[in-house]
Coordinates of C-alpha atoms and ligand atoms in Angstrom, one line a residue:
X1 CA -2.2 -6.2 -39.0
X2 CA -2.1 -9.4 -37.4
X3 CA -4.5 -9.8 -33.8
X4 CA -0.8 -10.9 -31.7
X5 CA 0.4 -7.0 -33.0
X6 CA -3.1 -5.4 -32.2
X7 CA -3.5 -6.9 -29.2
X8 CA -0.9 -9.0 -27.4
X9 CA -3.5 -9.8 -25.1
X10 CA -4.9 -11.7 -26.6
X11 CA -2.8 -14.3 -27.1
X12 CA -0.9 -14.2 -23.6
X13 CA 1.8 -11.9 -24.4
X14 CA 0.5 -9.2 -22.6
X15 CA 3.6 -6.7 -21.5
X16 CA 1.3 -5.5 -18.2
X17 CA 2.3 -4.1 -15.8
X18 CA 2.9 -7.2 -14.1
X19 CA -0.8 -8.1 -12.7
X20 CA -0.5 -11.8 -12.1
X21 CA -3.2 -13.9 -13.0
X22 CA -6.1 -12.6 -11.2
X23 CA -10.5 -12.9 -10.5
X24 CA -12.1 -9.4 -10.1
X25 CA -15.1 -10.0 -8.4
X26 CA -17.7 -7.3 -8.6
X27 CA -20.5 -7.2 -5.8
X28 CA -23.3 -4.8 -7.3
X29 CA -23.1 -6.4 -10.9
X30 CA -25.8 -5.0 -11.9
X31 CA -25.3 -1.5 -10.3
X32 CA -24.6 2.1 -12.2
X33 CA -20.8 2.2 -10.8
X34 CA -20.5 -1.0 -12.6
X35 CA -21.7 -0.3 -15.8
X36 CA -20.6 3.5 -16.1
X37 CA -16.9 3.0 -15.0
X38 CA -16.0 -0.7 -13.8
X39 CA -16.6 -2.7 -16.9
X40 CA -15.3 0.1 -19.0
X41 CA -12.2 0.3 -16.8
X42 CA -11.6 -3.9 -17.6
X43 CA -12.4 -3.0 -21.0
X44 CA -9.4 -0.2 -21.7
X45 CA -7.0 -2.3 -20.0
X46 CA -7.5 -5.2 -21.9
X47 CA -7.1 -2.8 -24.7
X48 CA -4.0 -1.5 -23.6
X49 CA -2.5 -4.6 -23.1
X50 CA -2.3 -4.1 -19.0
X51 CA -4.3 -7.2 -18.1
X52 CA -2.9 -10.3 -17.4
X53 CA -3.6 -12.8 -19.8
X54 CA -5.4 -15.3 -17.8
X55 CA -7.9 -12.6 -16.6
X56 CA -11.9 -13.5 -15.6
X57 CA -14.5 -11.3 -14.3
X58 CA -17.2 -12.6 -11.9
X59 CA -20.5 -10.5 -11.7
X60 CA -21.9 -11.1 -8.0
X61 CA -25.7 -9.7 -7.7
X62 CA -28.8 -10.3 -6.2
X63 CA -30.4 -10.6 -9.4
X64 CA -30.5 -13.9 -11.2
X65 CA -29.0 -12.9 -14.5
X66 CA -27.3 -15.9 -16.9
X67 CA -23.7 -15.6 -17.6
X68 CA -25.1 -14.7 -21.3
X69 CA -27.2 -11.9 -20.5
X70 CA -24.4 -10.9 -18.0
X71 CA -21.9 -10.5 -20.7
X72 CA -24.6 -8.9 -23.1
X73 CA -24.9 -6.2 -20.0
X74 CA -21.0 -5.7 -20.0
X75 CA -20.9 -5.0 -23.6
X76 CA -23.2 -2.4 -23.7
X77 CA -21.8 -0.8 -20.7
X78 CA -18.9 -0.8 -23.0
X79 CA -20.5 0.6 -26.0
X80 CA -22.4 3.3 -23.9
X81 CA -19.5 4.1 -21.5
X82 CA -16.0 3.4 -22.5
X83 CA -13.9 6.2 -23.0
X84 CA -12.6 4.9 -27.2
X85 CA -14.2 3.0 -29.7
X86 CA -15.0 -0.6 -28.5
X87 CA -12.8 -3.4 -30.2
X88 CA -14.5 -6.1 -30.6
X89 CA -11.6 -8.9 -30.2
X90 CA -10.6 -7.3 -27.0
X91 CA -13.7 -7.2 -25.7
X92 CA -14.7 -11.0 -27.3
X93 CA -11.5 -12.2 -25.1
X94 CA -12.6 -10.6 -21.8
X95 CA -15.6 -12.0 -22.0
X96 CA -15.2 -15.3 -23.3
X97 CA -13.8 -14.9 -18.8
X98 CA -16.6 -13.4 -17.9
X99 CA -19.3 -14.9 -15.5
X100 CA -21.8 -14.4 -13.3
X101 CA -23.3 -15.6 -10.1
X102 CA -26.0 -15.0 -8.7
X103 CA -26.7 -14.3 -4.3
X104 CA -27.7 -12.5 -1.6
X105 CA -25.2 -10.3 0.4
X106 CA -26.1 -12.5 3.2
X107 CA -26.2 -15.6 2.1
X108 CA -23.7 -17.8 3.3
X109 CA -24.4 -20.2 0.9
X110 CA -24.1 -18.0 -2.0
X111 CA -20.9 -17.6 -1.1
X112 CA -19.7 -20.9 -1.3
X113 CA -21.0 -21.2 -4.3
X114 CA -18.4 -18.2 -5.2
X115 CA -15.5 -19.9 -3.5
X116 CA -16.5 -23.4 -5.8
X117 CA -16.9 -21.4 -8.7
X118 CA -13.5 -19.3 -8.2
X119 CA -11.8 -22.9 -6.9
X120 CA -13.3 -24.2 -10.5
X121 CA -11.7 -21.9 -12.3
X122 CA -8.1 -22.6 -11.0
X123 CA -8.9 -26.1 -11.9
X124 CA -9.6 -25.3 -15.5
X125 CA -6.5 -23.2 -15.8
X126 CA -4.2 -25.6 -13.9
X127 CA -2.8 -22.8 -11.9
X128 CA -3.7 -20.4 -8.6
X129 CA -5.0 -17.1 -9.6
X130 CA -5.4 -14.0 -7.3
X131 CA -9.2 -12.4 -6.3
X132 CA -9.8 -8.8 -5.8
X133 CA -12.9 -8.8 -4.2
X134 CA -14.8 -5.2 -5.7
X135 CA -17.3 -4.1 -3.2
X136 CA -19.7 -1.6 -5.7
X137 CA -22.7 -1.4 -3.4
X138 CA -25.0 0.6 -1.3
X139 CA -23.1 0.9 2.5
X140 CA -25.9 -0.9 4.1
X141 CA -24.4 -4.1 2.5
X142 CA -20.6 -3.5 2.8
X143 CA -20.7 -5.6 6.2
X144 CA -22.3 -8.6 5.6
X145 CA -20.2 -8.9 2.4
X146 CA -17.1 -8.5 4.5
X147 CA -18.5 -10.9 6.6
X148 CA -19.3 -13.5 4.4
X149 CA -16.0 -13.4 2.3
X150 CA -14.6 -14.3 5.5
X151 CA -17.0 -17.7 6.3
X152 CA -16.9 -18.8 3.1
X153 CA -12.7 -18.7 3.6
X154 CA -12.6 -16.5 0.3
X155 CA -10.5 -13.4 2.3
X156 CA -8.1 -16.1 3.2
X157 CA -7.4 -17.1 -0.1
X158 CA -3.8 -17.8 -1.0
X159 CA -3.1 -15.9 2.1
X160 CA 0.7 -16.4 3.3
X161 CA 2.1 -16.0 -1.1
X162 CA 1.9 -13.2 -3.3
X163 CA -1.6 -14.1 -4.9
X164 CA -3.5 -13.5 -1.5
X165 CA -6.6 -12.2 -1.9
X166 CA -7.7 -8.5 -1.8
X167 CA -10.8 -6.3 -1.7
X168 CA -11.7 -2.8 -2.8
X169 CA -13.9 -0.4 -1.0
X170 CA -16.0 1.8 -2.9
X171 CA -17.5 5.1 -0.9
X172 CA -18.6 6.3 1.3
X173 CA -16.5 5.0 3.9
X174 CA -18.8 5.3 6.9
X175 CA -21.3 8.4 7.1
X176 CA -19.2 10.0 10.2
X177 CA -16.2 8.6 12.7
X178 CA -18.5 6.5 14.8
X179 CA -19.4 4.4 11.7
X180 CA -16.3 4.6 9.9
X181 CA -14.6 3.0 13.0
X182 CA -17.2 0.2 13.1
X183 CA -16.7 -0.3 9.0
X184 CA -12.8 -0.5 9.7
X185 CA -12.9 -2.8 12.7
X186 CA -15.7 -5.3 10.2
X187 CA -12.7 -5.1 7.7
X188 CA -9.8 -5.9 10.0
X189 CA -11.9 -9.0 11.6
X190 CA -11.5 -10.5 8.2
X191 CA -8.4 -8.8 6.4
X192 CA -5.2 -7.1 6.5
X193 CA -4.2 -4.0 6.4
X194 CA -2.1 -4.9 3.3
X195 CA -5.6 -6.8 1.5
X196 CA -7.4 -3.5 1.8
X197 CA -7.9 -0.4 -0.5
X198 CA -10.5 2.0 0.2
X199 CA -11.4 4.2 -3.2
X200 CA -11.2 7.3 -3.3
X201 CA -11.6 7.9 -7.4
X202 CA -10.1 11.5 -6.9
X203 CA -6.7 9.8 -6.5
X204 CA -6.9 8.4 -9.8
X205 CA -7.0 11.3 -11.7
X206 CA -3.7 12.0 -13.8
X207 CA -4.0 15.6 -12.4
X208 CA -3.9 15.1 -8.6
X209 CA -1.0 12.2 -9.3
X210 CA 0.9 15.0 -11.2
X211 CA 0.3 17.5 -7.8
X212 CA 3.1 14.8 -6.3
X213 CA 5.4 15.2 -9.6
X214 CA 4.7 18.9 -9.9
X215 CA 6.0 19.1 -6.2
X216 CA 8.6 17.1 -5.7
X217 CA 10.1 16.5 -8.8
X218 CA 10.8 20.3 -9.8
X219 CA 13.2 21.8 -7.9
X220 CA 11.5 25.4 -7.8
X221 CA 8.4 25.0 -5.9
X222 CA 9.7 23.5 -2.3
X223 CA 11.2 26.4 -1.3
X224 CA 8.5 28.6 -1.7
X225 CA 6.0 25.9 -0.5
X226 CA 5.7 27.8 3.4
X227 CA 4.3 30.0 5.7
X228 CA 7.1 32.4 4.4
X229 CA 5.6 32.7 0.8
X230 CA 2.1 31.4 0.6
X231 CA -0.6 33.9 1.5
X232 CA -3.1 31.2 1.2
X233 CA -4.8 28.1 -0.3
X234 CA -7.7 27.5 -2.3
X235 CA -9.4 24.0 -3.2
X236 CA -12.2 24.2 -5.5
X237 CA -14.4 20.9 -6.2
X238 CA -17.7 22.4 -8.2
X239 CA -20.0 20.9 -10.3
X240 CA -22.9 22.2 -12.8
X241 CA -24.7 19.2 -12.2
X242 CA -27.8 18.9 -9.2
X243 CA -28.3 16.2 -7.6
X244 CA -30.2 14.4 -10.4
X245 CA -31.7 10.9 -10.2
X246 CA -29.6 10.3 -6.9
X247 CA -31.9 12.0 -4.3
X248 CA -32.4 9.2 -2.7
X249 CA -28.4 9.0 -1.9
X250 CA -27.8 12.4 -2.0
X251 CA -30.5 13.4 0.9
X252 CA -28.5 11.2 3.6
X253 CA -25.0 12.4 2.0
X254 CA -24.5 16.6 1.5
X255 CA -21.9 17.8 0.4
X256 CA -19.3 17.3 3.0
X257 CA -20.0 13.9 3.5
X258 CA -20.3 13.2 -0.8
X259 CA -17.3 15.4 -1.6
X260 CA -15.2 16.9 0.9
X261 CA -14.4 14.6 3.4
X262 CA -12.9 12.3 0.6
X263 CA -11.8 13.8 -2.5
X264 CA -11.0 17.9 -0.8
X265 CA -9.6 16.5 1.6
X266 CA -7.6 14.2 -0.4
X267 CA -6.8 16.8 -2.8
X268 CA -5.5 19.1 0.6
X269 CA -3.5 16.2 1.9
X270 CA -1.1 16.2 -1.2
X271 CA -0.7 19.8 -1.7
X272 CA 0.0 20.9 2.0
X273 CA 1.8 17.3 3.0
X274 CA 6.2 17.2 4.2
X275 CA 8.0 15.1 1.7
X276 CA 7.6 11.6 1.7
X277 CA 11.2 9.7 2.0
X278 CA 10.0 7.5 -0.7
X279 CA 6.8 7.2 -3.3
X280 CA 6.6 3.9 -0.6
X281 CA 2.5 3.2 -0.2
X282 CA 2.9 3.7 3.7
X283 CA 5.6 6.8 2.9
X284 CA 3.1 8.6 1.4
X285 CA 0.2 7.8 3.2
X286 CA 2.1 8.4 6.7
X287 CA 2.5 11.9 5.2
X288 CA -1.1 12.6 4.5
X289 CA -2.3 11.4 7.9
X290 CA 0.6 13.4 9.6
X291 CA -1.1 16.6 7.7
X292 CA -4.5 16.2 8.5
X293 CA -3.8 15.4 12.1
X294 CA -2.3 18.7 12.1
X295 CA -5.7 20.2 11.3
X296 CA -7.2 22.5 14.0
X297 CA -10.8 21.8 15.2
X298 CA -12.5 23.9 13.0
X299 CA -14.8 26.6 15.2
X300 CA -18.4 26.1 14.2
X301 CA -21.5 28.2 14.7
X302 CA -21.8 31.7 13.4
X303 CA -19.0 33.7 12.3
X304 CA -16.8 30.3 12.6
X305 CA -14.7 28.1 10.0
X306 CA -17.8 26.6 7.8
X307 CA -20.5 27.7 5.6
X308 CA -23.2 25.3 4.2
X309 CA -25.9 25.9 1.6
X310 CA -28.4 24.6 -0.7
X311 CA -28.9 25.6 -4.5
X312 CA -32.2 27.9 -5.5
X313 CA -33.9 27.7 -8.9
X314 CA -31.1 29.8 -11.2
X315 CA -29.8 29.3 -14.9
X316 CA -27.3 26.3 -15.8
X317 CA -25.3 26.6 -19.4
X318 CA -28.4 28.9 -20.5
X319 CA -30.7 26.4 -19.3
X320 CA -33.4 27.1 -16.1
X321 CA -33.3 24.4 -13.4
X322 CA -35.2 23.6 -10.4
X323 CA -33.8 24.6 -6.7
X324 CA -32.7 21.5 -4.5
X325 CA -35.8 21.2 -2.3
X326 CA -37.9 20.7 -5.4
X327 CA -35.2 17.9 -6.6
X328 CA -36.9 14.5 -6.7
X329 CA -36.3 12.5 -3.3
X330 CA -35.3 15.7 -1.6
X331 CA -37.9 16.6 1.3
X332 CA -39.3 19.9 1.0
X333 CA -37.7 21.2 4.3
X334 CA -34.4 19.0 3.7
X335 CA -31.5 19.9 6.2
X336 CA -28.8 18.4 3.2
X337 CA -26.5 20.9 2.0
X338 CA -25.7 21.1 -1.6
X339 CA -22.5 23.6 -1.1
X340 CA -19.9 23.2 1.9
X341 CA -16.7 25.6 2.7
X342 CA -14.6 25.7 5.2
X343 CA -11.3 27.7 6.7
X344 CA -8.9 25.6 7.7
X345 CA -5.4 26.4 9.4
X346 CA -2.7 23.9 10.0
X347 CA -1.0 23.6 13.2
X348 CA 2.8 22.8 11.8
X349 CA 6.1 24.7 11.1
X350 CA 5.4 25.1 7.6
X351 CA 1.8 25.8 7.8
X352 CA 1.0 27.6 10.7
X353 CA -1.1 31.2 9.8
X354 CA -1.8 30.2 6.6
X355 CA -5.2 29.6 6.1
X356 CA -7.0 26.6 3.8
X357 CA -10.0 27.7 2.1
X358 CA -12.2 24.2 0.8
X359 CA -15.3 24.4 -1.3
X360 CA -17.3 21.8 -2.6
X361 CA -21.1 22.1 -4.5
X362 CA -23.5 20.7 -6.4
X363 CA -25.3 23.1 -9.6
X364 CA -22.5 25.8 -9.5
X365 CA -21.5 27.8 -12.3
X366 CA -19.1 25.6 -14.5
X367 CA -17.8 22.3 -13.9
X368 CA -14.3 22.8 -12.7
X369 CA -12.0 21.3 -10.1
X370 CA -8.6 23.6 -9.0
X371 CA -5.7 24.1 -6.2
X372 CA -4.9 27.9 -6.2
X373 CA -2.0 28.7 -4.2
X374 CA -1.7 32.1 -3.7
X375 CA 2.0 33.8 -2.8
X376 CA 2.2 36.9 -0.8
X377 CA 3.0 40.2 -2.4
X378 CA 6.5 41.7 -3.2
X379 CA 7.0 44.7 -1.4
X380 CA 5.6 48.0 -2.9
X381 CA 8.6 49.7 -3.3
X382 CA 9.0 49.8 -6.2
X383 CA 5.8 49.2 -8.5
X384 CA 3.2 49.9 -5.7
X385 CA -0.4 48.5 -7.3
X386 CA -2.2 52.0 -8.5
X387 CA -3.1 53.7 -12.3
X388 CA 0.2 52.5 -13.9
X389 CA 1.0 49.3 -12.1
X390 CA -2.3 46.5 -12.4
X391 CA -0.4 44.2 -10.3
X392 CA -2.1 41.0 -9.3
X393 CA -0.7 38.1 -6.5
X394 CA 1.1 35.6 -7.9
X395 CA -0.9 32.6 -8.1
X396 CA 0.0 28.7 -9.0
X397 CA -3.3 27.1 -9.9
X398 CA -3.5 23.5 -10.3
X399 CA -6.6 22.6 -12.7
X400 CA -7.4 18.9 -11.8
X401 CA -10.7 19.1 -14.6
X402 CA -11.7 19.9 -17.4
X403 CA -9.0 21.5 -19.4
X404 CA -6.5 19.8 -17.3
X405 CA -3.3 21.6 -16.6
X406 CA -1.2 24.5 -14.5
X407 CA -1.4 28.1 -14.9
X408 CA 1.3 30.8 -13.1
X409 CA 0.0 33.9 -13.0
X410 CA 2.8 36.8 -13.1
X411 CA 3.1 40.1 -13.4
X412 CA 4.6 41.6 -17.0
X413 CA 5.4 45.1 -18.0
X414 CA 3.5 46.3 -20.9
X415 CA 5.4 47.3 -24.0
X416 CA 5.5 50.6 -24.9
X417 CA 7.8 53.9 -23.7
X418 CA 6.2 53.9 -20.1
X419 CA 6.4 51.3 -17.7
X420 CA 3.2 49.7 -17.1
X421 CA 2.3 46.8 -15.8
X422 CA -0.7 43.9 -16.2
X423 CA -0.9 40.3 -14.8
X424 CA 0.0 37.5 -17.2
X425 CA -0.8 34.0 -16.9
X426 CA 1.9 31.0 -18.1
X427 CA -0.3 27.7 -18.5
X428 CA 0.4 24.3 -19.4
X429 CA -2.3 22.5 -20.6
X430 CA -2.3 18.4 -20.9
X431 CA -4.5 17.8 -24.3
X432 CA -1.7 20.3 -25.9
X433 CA 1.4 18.9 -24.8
X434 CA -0.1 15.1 -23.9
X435 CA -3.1 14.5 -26.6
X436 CA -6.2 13.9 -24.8
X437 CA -6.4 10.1 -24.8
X438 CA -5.9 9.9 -20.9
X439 CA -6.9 7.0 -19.0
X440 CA -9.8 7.0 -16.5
X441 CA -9.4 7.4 -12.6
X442 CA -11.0 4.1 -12.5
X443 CA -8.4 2.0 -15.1
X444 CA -5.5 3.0 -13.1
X445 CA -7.1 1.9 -9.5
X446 CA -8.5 -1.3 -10.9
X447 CA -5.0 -1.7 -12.1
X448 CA -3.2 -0.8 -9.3
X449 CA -5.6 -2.9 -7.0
X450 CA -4.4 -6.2 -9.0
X451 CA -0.7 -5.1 -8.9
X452 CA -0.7 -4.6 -5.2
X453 CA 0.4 -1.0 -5.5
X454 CA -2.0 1.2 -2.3
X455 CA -0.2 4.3 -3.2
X456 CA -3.4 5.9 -4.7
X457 CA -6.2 4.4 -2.0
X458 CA -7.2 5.5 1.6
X459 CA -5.5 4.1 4.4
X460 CA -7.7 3.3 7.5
X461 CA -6.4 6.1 9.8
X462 CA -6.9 7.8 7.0
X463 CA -10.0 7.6 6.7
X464 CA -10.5 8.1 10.5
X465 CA -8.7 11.0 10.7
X466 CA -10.7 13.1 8.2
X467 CA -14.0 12.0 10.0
X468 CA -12.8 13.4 12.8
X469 CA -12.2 16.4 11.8
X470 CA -15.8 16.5 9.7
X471 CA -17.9 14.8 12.5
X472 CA -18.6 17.9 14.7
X473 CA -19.4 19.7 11.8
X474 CA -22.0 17.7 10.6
X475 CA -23.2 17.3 14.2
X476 CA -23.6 20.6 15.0
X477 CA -25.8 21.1 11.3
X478 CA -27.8 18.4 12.8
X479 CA -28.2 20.0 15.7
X480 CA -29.3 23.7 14.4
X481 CA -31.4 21.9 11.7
X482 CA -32.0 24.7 8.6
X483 CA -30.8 27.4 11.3
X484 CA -27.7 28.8 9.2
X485 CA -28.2 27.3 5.6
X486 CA -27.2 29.5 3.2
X487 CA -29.1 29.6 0.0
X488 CA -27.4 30.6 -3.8
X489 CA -28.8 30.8 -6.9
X490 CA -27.6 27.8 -9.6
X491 CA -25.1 28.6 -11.8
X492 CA -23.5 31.3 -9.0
X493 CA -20.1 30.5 -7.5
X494 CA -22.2 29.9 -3.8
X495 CA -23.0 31.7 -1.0
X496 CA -22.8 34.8 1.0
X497 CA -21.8 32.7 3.4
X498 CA -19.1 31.4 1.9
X499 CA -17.4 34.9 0.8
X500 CA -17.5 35.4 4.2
X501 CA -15.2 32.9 5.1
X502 CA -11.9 34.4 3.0
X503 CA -13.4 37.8 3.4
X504 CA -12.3 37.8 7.3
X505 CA -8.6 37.5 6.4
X506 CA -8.9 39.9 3.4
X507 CA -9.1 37.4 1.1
X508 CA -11.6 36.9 -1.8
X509 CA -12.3 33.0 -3.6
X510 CA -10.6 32.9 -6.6
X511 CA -12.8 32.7 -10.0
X512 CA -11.5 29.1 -11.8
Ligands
LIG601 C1 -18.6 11.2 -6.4 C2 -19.8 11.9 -5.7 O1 -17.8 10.7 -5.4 O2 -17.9 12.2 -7.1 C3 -20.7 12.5 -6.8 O3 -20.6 10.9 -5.0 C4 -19.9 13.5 -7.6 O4 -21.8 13.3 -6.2 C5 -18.7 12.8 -8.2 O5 -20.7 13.9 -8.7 C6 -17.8 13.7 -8.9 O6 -16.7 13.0 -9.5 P1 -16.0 13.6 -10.8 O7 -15.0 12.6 -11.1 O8 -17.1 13.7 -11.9 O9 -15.5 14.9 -10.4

């Protein structure tokens, strides 16, 4: 087959999207992000034909690395990390574009050099291209980045047409609402609202954009979505994994910080937000903030809406691992919590007395991420739950990953000359009905980024608004020290203290 069929790309026939010609610009070249999902992400769109054909990518690092070994890097990011099969050709073309330059964060002049080199391009090319400016570094660095793009006239870029320039925020997005004001106000002394999105990979996931489709584009579930036939909702974000090589990071995160704040949150916003009037960016985004604001102040202390823990030595897929405090990096009396819940209830007409449950941790049984709604009960009248009738709750559960899909759990009669009765459970699974070639979070944002298209990324109020909600919590942890942390094995489902939580309202957490 001739390269033009294979790949389009490659010879400027691309049928993207509609991407215009565009510079990524990735600070933290040489960092993990990068290599595990960035470069792989530019890789599978070239090989899907969704970049535009006059693409380059600029590596930005402290490290002085030639544009040779730069590439050399790329490629085995690619070969190590990409989801398929690297091709060579596609990857030859990218990065025939590929670069690298070499700075301090800080470093005014650095930054000029950037602005010459990206000015240098356009020259060669004859034409103005767009730059997405990727921020992939450690927080510490995020402002004097902003800052610098700003000197060096590189935010302003094409500013009043269509190819203005843009720049993508990786987490976290401030450590509580003090700092993630002060991050937002560095950002909006430079850029727009419009030049901004702030990453949050969770809304990348083909699963958590279905939860919008699933809702809204089925006629069955609105009416039921309410006070009147939800019992309650559960978000589950767990993960098998410990804290690994990241102690370092992980010590001044926890979980609520790491995971619930963004992605839970995120994942809470969609499920429990009105109807947007359009899939509009700002229609959407309106809804979500409109949803969290109506989030009560959680009541802290004992007895109250949150649980916290760290994992103990236990047994992972058959395999013994160390407890938290004996992690590397993690001090031996560390105050982080590996494992966060929390009750929520939302203060609006189609929320209000339904209660949220959220949990999020580190070295928990299976890796497995889920959105359980849970419908009241019929009345007994008729098949009251007893010997004959096994009659569970009706139950819609989202599975974001692995296995990706949505299960309905019903109750069925039993065949046979007596009428028993035993839960059921419909599912729908993506690899059956899809295949299981699905795109990474990461290809879609870095796509949507270039297009313009915020739908998927944090707004700033956003961002704000969640912190408020999780700022007293973490101040009042800080303020007890270990007073209150739970402790559960590895491999369990959490703690005591986070049964407790669902326990008050008769509830129990859902197995995934
Ligand atoms: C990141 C957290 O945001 O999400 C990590 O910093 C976590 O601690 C990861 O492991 C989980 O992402 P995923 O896509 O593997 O569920």
């Amino acid at each position: 087959m001739a390269d033009s069929q294979r790949h389009p790309f490659l010879h400027g026939l691309s049928k993207h999207r509609g991407a215009p010609p565009t510079v990524v610009v990735i600070f933290g070249a040489s960092g993990d992000l990068t290599a595990r999902k960035l470069i792989p992400a530019v890789y599978n769109l070239g090989a899907d034909n969704l970049l535009p054909a006059e693409f380059f990518l600029i590596g930005y690092g402290r490290k002085d690395i030639p544009d040779e070994e730069f590439r050399q890097l790329a490629g085995d990011a690619i070969r190590e990390f990409s989801r398929r099969e690297p091709d060579q050709d596609v990857w030859d073309r990218i990065a025939a574009h590929t670069t690298y330059v070499a700075g301090g964060y800080d470093d005014a002049e650095a930054f000029k050099r950037l602005a010459a080199h990206i000015d240098d391009i356009e020259r060669k090319l004859g034409r103005e291209v767009q730059s997405l400016f990727y921020i992939s570094t450690p927080p510490s660095v995020f402002a004097p980045i902003l800052r610098n793009l700003g000197a060096a006239g590189l935010a302003r870029r094409h500013f009043d047409g269509p190819l203005h320039a843009r720049v993508v925020i990786e987490k976290p997005f401030g450590r509580d609402l003090a700092s993630a004001r002060e991050l937002n106000h560095t950002i909006r002394a430079v850029f727009e609202e419009h030049q901004v999105y702030r990453i949050d990979h969770y809304l990348g996931k083909e699963t958590v954009q279905d939860l919008l489709v699933q809702r809204f584009a089925n006629a069955i579930f609105e009416p039921l979505w309410n006070r009147n036939y939800i019992e309650s909702v559960q978000i589950t974000v767990a993960e098998d994994v410990g804290v690994g090589t990241r102690g370092g990071y992980y010590e001044q995160s926890g979980a609520l910080r790491d995971m619930i704040q963004n992605h839970t949150m995120q994942l809470l916003a969609l499920t429990a937000m009105e109807p947007p009037v359009s899939l509009d960016a700002e229609a959407i985004r309106d809804e979500k903030v409109k949803l969290l604001q109506a989030i009560q102040p959680l009541r802290l202390g004992p007895d109250g809406d949150v649980a916290r823990a760290q994992y103990a030595a236990g047994m992972v897929g058959g395999k013994a691992v160390p407890g938290f405090l004996e992690e590397e990096g993690i001090a031996a009396d560390s105050n982080t919590e590996t494992f966060a819940a929390l009750r929520l209830s939302i203060n609006n007409w189609r929320w209000q007395g339904v209660p949220f449950y959220l949990r999020s941790g580190k070295r928990m049984a299976r890796r497995v991420s889920e959105i359980a709604i849970n419908f009241r009960r019929p009345p007994g009248t008729l098949f009251a739950a007893g010997a004959k009738f096994d009659l569970a709750g009706n139950t819609l559960a989202f599975q974001i990953q692995p296995d990706e899909g949505l299960s309905l759990i019903l109750n069925a009669k039993i065949p046979g000359l007596e009428t028993r009765t035993q839960p059921v459970k419909m599912s729908f699974r993506y690899a059956t009905t899809f295949g299981s070639n699905t795109p990474e979070a990461y290809e879609r944002l870095v796509l949507d980024a270039m297009i313009g298209d915020g739908t998927l990324f944090i707004r700033g109020d956003e961002a704000e608004t969640s912190w408020k909600l999780c700022t007293p919590i973490l101040e009042s942890w800080a303020e007890a020290g270990r007073a209150g942390m739970d402790s559960y094995a590895a491999g369990s489902w959490g703690p005591p203290a986070s049964e407790a939580l669902p326990a008050r309202h008769g509830h129990h957490w859902r197995q995934p």
